[in-house]
CSV table of N, CA and C in Angstrom, one decimal:
chain,number,residue,atom,x,y,z
A,1,UNK,N,1.0,-1.3,0.1
A,1,UNK,CA,0.0,-0.1,0.1
A,1,UNK,C,0.7,1.5,0.0
A,2,UNK,N,0.4,2.2,-0.7
A,2,UNK,CA,1.2,3.5,-0.8
A,2,UNK,C,0.2,4.7,-0.8
A,3,UNK,N,0.6,5.6,0.2
A,3,UNK,CA,-0.2,7.2,0.3
A,3,UNK,C,0.0,7.8,-0.8
A,4,UNK,N,-0.3,7.4,-2.1
A,4,UNK,CA,0.0,8.2,-3.3
A,4,UNK,C,-1.1,7.8,-4.5
A,5,UNK,N,-0.4,8.2,-5.9
A,5,UNK,CA,-1.2,7.8,-6.8
A,5,UNK,C,-0.2,6.4,-7.3
A,6,UNK,N,-1.2,6.0,-8.5
A,6,UNK,CA,-0.5,4.7,-8.9
A,6,UNK,C,0.7,5.0,-9.4
A,7,UNK,N,1.4,5.8,-10.0
A,7,UNK,CA,2.4,5.7,-10.6
A,7,UNK,C,3.5,5.7,-9.7
A,8,UNK,N,3.7,6.7,-8.3
A,8,UNK,CA,4.0,6.7,-7.5
A,8,UNK,C,4.6,5.5,-6.4
A,9,UNK,N,3.3,4.7,-6.4
A,9,UNK,CA,3.2,3.3,-5.7
A,9,UNK,C,4.0,2.6,-6.8
A,10,UNK,N,4.0,2.1,-7.9
A,10,UNK,CA,4.6,1.3,-8.9
A,10,UNK,C,6.3,2.1,-8.7
A,11,UNK,N,6.5,3.2,-8.5
A,11,UNK,CA,7.9,3.5,-8.7
A,11,UNK,C,8.7,3.1,-7.3
A,12,UNK,N,7.7,3.2,-5.9
A,12,UNK,CA,8.5,2.7,-4.9
A,12,UNK,C,8.4,1.2,-4.6
A,13,UNK,N,7.7,0.5,-5.1
A,13,UNK,CA,7.3,-0.9,-5.6
A,13,UNK,C,8.9,-1.6,-6.1
A,14,UNK,N,9.3,-0.9,-7.2
A,14,UNK,CA,10.3,-1.4,-8.0
A,14,UNK,C,11.7,-0.5,-7.3
A,15,UNK,N,11.6,0.2,-6.6
A,15,UNK,CA,13.0,0.9,-5.7
A,15,UNK,C,13.5,-0.1,-4.6
A,16,UNK,N,12.1,-0.5,-3.9
A,16,UNK,CA,12.1,-1.7,-3.0
A,16,UNK,C,12.8,-3.1,-3.6
A,17,UNK,N,12.3,-3.3,-4.8
A,17,UNK,CA,13.0,-4.4,-5.3
A,17,UNK,C,14.2,-4.5,-5.7
A,18,UNK,N,14.9,-3.1,-5.7
A,18,UNK,CA,16.2,-3.1,-6.0
A,18,UNK,C,16.1,-2.7,-7.4
A,19,UNK,N,15.0,-2.6,-8.3
A,19,UNK,CA,15.1,-2.1,-9.6
A,19,UNK,C,14.8,-1.2,-10.3
A,20,UNK,N,16.1,-0.2,-10.0
A,20,UNK,CA,15.5,1.4,-10.4
A,20,UNK,C,15.5,1.4,-11.8
A,21,UNK,N,16.2,0.6,-12.7
A,21,UNK,CA,16.1,0.9,-14.2
A,21,UNK,C,14.7,0.8,-14.7
A,22,UNK,N,14.0,0.0,-13.7
A,22,UNK,CA,12.2,-0.7,-14.4
A,22,UNK,C,11.9,0.4,-15.4
A,23,UNK,N,11.3,1.4,-15.1
A,23,UNK,CA,11.0,2.3,-15.6
A,23,UNK,C,11.2,2.6,-17.4
A,24,UNK,N,12.7,2.8,-17.5
A,24,UNK,CA,13.2,3.1,-19.0
A,24,UNK,C,13.3,1.9,-19.4
A,25,UNK,N,13.1,0.6,-19.1
A,25,UNK,CA,13.2,-0.5,-19.8
A,25,UNK,C,11.7,-1.1,-19.9
A,26,UNK,N,10.9,-0.6,-19.6
A,26,UNK,CA,9.6,-1.1,-19.8
A,26,UNK,C,8.2,-0.5,-19.7
A,27,UNK,N,8.0,0.3,-20.7
A,27,UNK,CA,6.9,1.0,-20.8
A,27,UNK,C,5.6,0.6,-21.1
A,28,UNK,N,4.8,1.5,-20.3
A,28,UNK,CA,3.4,0.7,-20.3
A,28,UNK,C,2.6,0.5,-21.9
A,29,UNK,N,2.0,-0.8,-21.9
A,29,UNK,CA,1.5,-1.0,-23.0
A,29,UNK,C,-0.1,-0.9,-23.2
A,30,UNK,N,-0.6,-0.9,-21.9
A,30,UNK,CA,-2.0,-1.0,-21.8
A,30,UNK,C,-2.4,-0.3,-20.1
A,31,UNK,N,-3.5,0.5,-20.2
A,31,UNK,CA,-4.1,0.6,-19.1
A,31,UNK,C,-5.4,0.6,-18.8
A,32,UNK,N,-6.2,0.3,-17.5
A,32,UNK,CA,-7.5,0.1,-17.9
A,32,UNK,C,-7.7,0.7,-16.3
A,33,UNK,N,-8.7,2.0,-16.2
A,33,UNK,CA,-8.9,2.3,-15.2
A,33,UNK,C,-10.8,2.3,-15.0
A,34,UNK,N,-11.2,1.8,-13.8
A,34,UNK,CA,-12.7,1.4,-13.8
A,34,UNK,C,-13.0,2.6,-12.6
A,35,UNK,N,-13.4,4.2,-12.7
A,35,UNK,CA,-13.9,4.7,-11.6
A,35,UNK,C,-15.1,4.6,-11.2
A,36,UNK,N,-15.2,4.3,-10.0
A,36,UNK,CA,-16.2,4.1,-9.2
A,36,UNK,C,-16.8,5.4,-8.1
A,37,UNK,N,-16.1,6.2,-8.1
A,37,UNK,CA,-16.2,7.3,-7.1
A,37,UNK,C,-15.5,8.7,-7.4
A,38,UNK,N,-16.0,9.7,-6.7
A,38,UNK,CA,-15.3,10.6,-7.7
A,38,UNK,C,-14.0,11.0,-6.3
A,39,UNK,N,-12.9,11.9,-7.0
A,39,UNK,CA,-11.7,12.3,-5.7
A,39,UNK,C,-11.5,13.3,-6.4
A,40,UNK,N,-11.3,14.4,-5.5
A,40,UNK,CA,-11.0,15.6,-5.4
A,40,UNK,C,-9.5,16.1,-5.9
A,41,UNK,N,-9.1,17.0,-6.4
A,41,UNK,CA,-7.7,17.4,-6.9
A,41,UNK,C,-7.2,17.7,-5.3
A,42,UNK,N,-6.1,17.5,-5.2
A,42,UNK,CA,-5.4,17.8,-3.7
A,42,UNK,C,-6.2,16.6,-2.6
A,43,UNK,N,-7.3,15.9,-3.0
A,43,UNK,CA,-7.5,14.9,-1.7
A,43,UNK,C,-6.7,13.9,-1.5
A,44,UNK,N,-6.1,13.1,-0.3
A,44,UNK,CA,-5.5,12.0,-0.2
A,44,UNK,C,-5.8,11.0,-0.6
A,45,UNK,N,-5.4,9.8,-0.9
A,45,UNK,CA,-5.6,8.8,-1.4
A,45,UNK,C,-4.6,7.1,-0.8
A,46,UNK,N,-5.1,6.2,-0.9
A,46,UNK,CA,-4.5,5.2,-0.6
A,46,UNK,C,-4.5,4.2,-1.8
A,47,UNK,N,-3.3,3.9,-2.4
A,47,UNK,CA,-3.4,2.8,-3.5
A,47,UNK,C,-2.5,1.7,-3.2
A,48,UNK,N,-3.4,0.3,-3.2
A,48,UNK,CA,-2.7,-0.6,-3.4
A,48,UNK,C,-2.8,-1.6,-4.7
A,49,UNK,N,-1.3,-2.1,-5.0
A,49,UNK,CA,-1.0,-2.8,-5.7
A,49,UNK,C,-0.2,-4.1,-5.8
A,50,UNK,N,-0.7,-5.0,-6.7
A,50,UNK,CA,-0.1,-6.5,-6.6
A,50,UNK,C,0.0,-6.9,-8.2
A,51,UNK,N,0.8,-7.9,-7.9
A,51,UNK,CA,1.5,-8.4,-9.4
A,51,UNK,C,-0.1,-9.7,-9.6
A,52,UNK,N,-0.4,-9.2,-10.6
A,52,UNK,CA,-1.7,-9.5,-11.3
A,52,UNK,C,-1.3,-11.0,-12.3
A,53,UNK,N,-0.4,-10.6,-13.5
A,53,UNK,CA,0.7,-11.6,-13.7
A,53,UNK,C,1.8,-11.1,-14.4
A,54,UNK,N,2.7,-12.1,-14.2
A,54,UNK,CA,3.9,-12.1,-14.6
A,54,UNK,C,4.2,-13.0,-15.9
A,55,UNK,N,4.7,-12.3,-17.0
A,55,UNK,CA,5.1,-13.3,-18.2
A,55,UNK,C,6.3,-12.9,-18.5
A,56,UNK,N,7.1,-13.6,-19.4
A,56,UNK,CA,8.5,-13.7,-19.9
A,56,UNK,C,9.2,-12.1,-20.0
A,57,UNK,N,8.1,-11.6,-20.8
A,57,UNK,CA,8.5,-9.9,-21.3
A,57,UNK,C,7.8,-8.7,-20.5
A,58,UNK,N,6.3,-9.5,-19.9
A,58,UNK,CA,5.2,-8.4,-19.6
A,58,UNK,C,5.2,-8.6,-18.0
A,59,UNK,N,4.5,-7.7,-17.9
A,59,UNK,CA,4.1,-7.4,-16.4
A,59,UNK,C,2.9,-6.7,-16.2
A,60,UNK,N,2.0,-7.3,-15.7
A,60,UNK,CA,0.4,-6.6,-15.1
A,60,UNK,C,0.2,-6.6,-14.0
A,61,UNK,N,0.2,-5.0,-13.6
A,61,UNK,CA,-0.5,-4.8,-12.0
A,61,UNK,C,-1.6,-4.3,-12.1
A,62,UNK,N,-2.4,-5.2,-10.6
A,62,UNK,CA,-3.7,-4.6,-10.4
A,62,UNK,C,-3.8,-3.9,-9.6
A,63,UNK,N,-4.9,-2.7,-9.2
A,63,UNK,CA,-4.5,-1.7,-8.3
A,63,UNK,C,-6.0,-1.4,-7.9
A,64,UNK,N,-5.9,-1.1,-6.7
A,64,UNK,CA,-7.2,-0.5,-6.1
A,64,UNK,C,-6.6,1.1,-5.4
A,65,UNK,N,-7.6,2.2,-5.6
A,65,UNK,CA,-7.2,3.4,-5.3
A,65,UNK,C,-8.3,3.7,-4.6
A,66,UNK,N,-8.2,4.1,-2.9
A,66,UNK,CA,-9.5,4.6,-2.1
A,66,UNK,C,-8.9,5.8,-1.7
A,67,UNK,N,-10.2,6.8,-1.3
A,67,UNK,CA,-10.1,8.2,-1.2
A,67,UNK,C,-10.2,8.1,0.2
A,68,UNK,N,-9.3,9.5,1.0
A,68,UNK,CA,-9.1,9.0,2.5
A,68,UNK,C,-10.2,10.3,2.9
A,69,UNK,N,-10.6,10.3,3.9
A,69,UNK,CA,-11.7,11.6,4.7
A,69,UNK,C,-10.1,12.3,5.3
A,70,UNK,N,-10.9,13.6,6.0
A,70,UNK,CA,-9.8,14.5,6.4
A,70,UNK,C,-9.0,13.7,7.7
A,71,UNK,N,-9.4,12.6,8.0
A,71,UNK,CA,-8.4,12.1,9.6
A,71,UNK,C,-7.5,11.1,9.0
A,72,UNK,N,-7.7,10.8,7.5
A,72,UNK,CA,-6.8,9.9,6.7
A,72,UNK,C,-7.4,8.6,7.1
A,73,UNK,N,-8.5,8.3,7.4
A,73,UNK,CA,-9.2,7.0,7.2
A,73,UNK,C,-10.2,6.8,5.7
A,74,UNK,N,-9.8,5.6,5.4
A,74,UNK,CA,-10.2,5.0,4.1
A,74,UNK,C,-12.1,5.4,4.4
A,75,UNK,N,-12.4,6.3,3.3
A,75,UNK,CA,-13.7,6.4,3.2
A,75,UNK,C,-14.5,6.1,2.2
A,76,UNK,N,-14.1,5.5,0.7
A,76,UNK,CA,-14.3,4.5,0.0
A,76,UNK,C,-13.6,4.2,-1.1
A,77,UNK,N,-13.7,3.4,-1.9
A,77,UNK,CA,-13.0,3.0,-3.1
A,77,UNK,C,-13.5,3.7,-4.2
A,78,UNK,N,-12.2,4.2,-4.8
A,78,UNK,CA,-12.8,5.2,-5.8
A,78,UNK,C,-12.2,4.9,-7.6
A,79,UNK,N,-11.4,3.5,-7.5
A,79,UNK,CA,-10.9,3.2,-9.0
A,79,UNK,C,-10.4,2.0,-8.6
A,80,UNK,N,-10.2,1.0,-9.6
A,80,UNK,CA,-9.6,0.1,-9.8
A,80,UNK,C,-9.1,0.0,-11.0
A,81,UNK,N,-8.2,-0.9,-11.5
A,81,UNK,CA,-7.5,-1.0,-12.7
A,81,UNK,C,-6.7,-2.1,-12.6
A,82,UNK,N,-6.0,-2.1,-14.0
A,82,UNK,CA,-4.6,-2.5,-14.1
A,82,UNK,C,-3.7,-2.0,-15.3
A,83,UNK,N,-2.5,-2.0,-15.0
A,83,UNK,CA,-1.4,-1.4,-15.8
A,83,UNK,C,-0.6,-2.5,-16.4
A,84,UNK,N,-0.3,-2.9,-17.7
A,84,UNK,CA,0.7,-3.8,-18.0
A,84,UNK,C,1.8,-3.2,-18.8
A,85,UNK,N,3.1,-3.4,-18.7
A,85,UNK,CA,4.2,-3.1,-19.2
A,85,UNK,C,5.3,-3.9,-19.9
A,86,UNK,N,5.8,-3.6,-20.8
A,86,UNK,CA,6.4,-4.6,-21.7
A,86,UNK,C,7.9,-4.1,-21.9
A,87,UNK,N,8.8,-5.2,-21.7
A,87,UNK,CA,9.8,-4.9,-21.8
A,87,UNK,C,10.7,-4.7,-23.0
A,88,UNK,N,11.1,-3.9,-22.9
A,88,UNK,CA,12.1,-3.3,-24.5
A,88,UNK,C,13.6,-3.3,-24.1
A,89,UNK,N,14.2,-4.3,-25.2
A,89,UNK,CA,15.7,-4.2,-24.7
A,89,UNK,C,16.2,-3.0,-25.1
A,90,UNK,N,17.4,-3.2,-24.9
A,90,UNK,CA,18.0,-1.4,-24.6
A,90,UNK,C,18.9,-1.6,-26.4
A,91,UNK,N,18.0,0.1,-26.7
A,91,UNK,CA,18.5,0.2,-28.3
A,91,UNK,C,17.3,0.0,-29.0
A,92,UNK,N,16.6,-1.1,-28.4
A,92,UNK,CA,15.1,-1.1,-29.4
A,92,UNK,C,14.4,0.1,-29.1
A,93,UNK,N,13.3,0.3,-30.1
A,93,UNK,CA,12.2,1.2,-30.0
A,93,UNK,C,10.9,0.7,-29.9
A,94,UNK,N,10.8,-0.7,-30.1
A,94,UNK,CA,9.8,-1.1,-29.8
A,94,UNK,C,9.4,-2.3,-28.8
A,95,UNK,N,8.3,-2.7,-28.2
A,95,UNK,CA,8.4,-3.5,-27.0
A,95,UNK,C,8.0,-4.9,-27.5
A,96,UNK,N,8.5,-5.8,-27.2
A,96,UNK,CA,8.5,-7.1,-27.2
A,96,UNK,C,7.5,-8.2,-26.5
A,97,UNK,N,6.5,-8.2,-26.8
A,97,UNK,CA,5.4,-8.7,-25.9
A,97,UNK,C,5.1,-10.1,-26.0
């Protein structure tokens, strides 16, 4: 879990796994978001991510984002979805899925 948006949580995950070069080698190839409630600009959120699928050259993460109330407690689920990345070999311009 991460008290931020999906991208920040994803970055934190790969820093924790000691994979700081992950973003440069695995661009997003698909992202799906299902919004279930409003979030407001500046509102604090809690995002949970988990590995949904790990392929030979791709990774799919599933996520849930919850809106927090003014006390920092989870108030409601605001979005769910997935993001898929694909490995790109150094010097290549095209992902290999």
